[in-house]
Structure formats: C-alpha cells, structure tokens
PDB file of C-alpha atoms in Angstrom:
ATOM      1  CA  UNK A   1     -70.304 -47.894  -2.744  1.00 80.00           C
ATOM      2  CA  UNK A   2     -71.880 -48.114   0.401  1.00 85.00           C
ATOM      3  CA  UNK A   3     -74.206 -51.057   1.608  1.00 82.00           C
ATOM      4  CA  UNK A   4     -77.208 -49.295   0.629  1.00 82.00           C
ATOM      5  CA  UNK A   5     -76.266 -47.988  -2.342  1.00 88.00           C
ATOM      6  CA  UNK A   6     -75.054 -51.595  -3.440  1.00 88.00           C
ATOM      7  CA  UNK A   7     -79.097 -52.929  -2.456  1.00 84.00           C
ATOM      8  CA  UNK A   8     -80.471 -50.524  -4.508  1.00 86.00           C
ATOM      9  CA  UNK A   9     -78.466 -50.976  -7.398  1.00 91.00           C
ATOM     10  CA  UNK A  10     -79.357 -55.019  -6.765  1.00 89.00           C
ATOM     11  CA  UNK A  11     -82.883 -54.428  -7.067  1.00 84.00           C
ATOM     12  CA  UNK A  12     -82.347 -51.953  -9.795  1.00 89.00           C
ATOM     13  CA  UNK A  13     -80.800 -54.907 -12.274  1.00 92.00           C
ATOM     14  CA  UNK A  14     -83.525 -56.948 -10.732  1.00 89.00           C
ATOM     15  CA  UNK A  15     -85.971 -54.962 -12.061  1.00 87.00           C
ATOM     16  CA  UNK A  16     -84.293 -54.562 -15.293  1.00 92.00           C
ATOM     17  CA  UNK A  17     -83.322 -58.401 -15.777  1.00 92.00           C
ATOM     18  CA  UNK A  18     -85.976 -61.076 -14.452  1.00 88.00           C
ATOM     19  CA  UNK A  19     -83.424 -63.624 -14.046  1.00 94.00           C
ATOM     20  CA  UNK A  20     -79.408 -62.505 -13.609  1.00 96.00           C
ATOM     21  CA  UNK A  21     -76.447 -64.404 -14.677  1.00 97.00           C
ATOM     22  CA  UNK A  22     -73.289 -64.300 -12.016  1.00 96.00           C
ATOM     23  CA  UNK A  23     -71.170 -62.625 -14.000  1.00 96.00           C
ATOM     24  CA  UNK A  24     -73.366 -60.016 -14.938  1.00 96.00           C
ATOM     25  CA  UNK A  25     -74.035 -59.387 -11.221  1.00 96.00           C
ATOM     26  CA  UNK A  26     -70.644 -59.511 -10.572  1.00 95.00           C
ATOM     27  CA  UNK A  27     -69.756 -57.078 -13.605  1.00 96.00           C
ATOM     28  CA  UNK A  28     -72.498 -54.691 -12.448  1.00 95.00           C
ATOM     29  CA  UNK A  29     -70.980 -54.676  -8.591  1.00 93.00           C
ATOM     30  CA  UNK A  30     -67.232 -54.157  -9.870  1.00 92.00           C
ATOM     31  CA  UNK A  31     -66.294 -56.760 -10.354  1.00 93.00           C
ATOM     32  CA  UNK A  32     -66.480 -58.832  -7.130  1.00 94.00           C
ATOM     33  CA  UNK A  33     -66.092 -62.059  -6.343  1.00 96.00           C
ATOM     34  CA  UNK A  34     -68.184 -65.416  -6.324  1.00 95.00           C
ATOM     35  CA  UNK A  35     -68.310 -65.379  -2.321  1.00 96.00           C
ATOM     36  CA  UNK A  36     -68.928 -61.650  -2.036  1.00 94.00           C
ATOM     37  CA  UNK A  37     -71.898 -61.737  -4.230  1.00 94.00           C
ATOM     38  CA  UNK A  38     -73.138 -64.256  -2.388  1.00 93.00           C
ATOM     39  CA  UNK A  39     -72.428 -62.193   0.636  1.00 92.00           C
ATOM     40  CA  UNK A  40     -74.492 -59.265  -0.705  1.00 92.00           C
ATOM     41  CA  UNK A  41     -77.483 -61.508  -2.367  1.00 92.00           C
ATOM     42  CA  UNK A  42     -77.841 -62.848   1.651  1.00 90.00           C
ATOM     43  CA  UNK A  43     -77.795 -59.012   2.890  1.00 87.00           C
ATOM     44  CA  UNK A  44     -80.624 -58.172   0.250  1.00 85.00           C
ATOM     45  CA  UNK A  45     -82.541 -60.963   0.718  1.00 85.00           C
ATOM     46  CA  UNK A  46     -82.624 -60.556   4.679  1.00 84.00           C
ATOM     47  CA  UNK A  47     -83.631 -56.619   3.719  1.00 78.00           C
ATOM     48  CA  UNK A  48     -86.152 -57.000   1.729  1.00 71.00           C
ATOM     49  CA  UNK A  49     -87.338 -60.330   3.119  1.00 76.00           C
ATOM     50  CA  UNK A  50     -88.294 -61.944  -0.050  1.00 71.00           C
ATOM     51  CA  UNK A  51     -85.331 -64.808  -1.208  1.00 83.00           C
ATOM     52  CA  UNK A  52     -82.990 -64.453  -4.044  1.00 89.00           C
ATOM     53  CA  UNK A  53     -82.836 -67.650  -5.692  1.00 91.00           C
ATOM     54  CA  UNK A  54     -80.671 -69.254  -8.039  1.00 93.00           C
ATOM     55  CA  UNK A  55     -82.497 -70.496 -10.835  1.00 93.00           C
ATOM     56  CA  UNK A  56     -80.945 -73.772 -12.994  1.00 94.00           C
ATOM     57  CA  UNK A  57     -83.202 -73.686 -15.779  1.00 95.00           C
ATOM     58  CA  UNK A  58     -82.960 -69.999 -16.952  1.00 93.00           C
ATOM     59  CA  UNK A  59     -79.545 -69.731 -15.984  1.00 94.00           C
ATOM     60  CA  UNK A  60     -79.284 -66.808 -13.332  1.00 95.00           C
ATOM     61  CA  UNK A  61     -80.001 -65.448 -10.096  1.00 94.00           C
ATOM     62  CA  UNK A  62     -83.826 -64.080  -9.386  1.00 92.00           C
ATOM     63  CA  UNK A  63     -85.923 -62.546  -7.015  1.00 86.00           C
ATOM     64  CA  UNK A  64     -89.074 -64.665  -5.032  1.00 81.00           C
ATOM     65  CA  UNK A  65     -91.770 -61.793  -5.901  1.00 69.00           C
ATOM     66  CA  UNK A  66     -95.058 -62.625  -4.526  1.00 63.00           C
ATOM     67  CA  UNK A  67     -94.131 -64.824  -2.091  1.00 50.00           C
ATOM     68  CA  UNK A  68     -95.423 -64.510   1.229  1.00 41.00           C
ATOM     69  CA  UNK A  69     -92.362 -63.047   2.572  1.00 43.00           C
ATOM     70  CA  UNK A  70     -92.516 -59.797   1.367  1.00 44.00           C
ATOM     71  CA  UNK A  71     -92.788 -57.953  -1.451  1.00 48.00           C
ATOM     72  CA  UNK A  72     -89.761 -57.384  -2.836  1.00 51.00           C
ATOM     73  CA  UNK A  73     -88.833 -53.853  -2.645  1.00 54.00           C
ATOM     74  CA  UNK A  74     -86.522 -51.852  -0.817  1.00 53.00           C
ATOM     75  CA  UNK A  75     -87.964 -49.191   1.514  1.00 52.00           C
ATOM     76  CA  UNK A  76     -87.551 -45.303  -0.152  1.00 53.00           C
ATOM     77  CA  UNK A  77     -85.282 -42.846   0.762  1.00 46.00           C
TER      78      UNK A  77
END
C-alpha cells in the first residue's frame, strides 16, 4: 500500500468511525505497529492540515473537523 493509498483509507475509517481505537487502526493498516501509526497519523495530519487527536474520554484516535486548519479532507484523485 502506497502512502496515498494508506491516507485515504485513514480518512475512509475516519469517516466511518468518529473516534478510532489503536488497535482498530492498527488492524485496518495490517497490522502495524504503535510507532508506525503514529508515523502515518503525523503524515495525514500534515496532508490534510487539520490534527488527529487522541481522545481520553471516548477512547480513540479522531479527527479536528472544523477547526480552522482545514477541513479535513483529502484532495480527489
């Protein structure tokens, strides 16, 4: 899976899940490790310029929509 591929299918289970435990993410991704999916939530955050966060509370990783940032989606093909 290329590095494109991989953002898409980030935003993709994004979409589908408001808020993203790690070891779904790292299920989804095959199975990758801690540091790596930190490595690739960095990559999509500095794409798409709106922050993935980790959020205590519910549990899970989410996205920052409506922030000032950006808007949280990936450019099309």
């Amino acid at each position: 899976m290329n590095k494109l591929e991989r953002h898409y299918l980030l935003r993709q289970i994004f979409r589908d899940m408001s808020v993203v435990p790690t070891a779904v993410l790292q299920e989804r991704l095959g199975h990758i490790s801690r540091a790596t999916l930190t490595r690739y939530l960095n990559e999509l955050s500095e794409i798409i310029k709106c922050p993935v966060v980790y959020d205590r509370d519910a549990g899970g990783y989410r996205l920052l929509v409506g922030t000032t940032t950006g808007r949280g989606e990936l450019p099309g093909l």
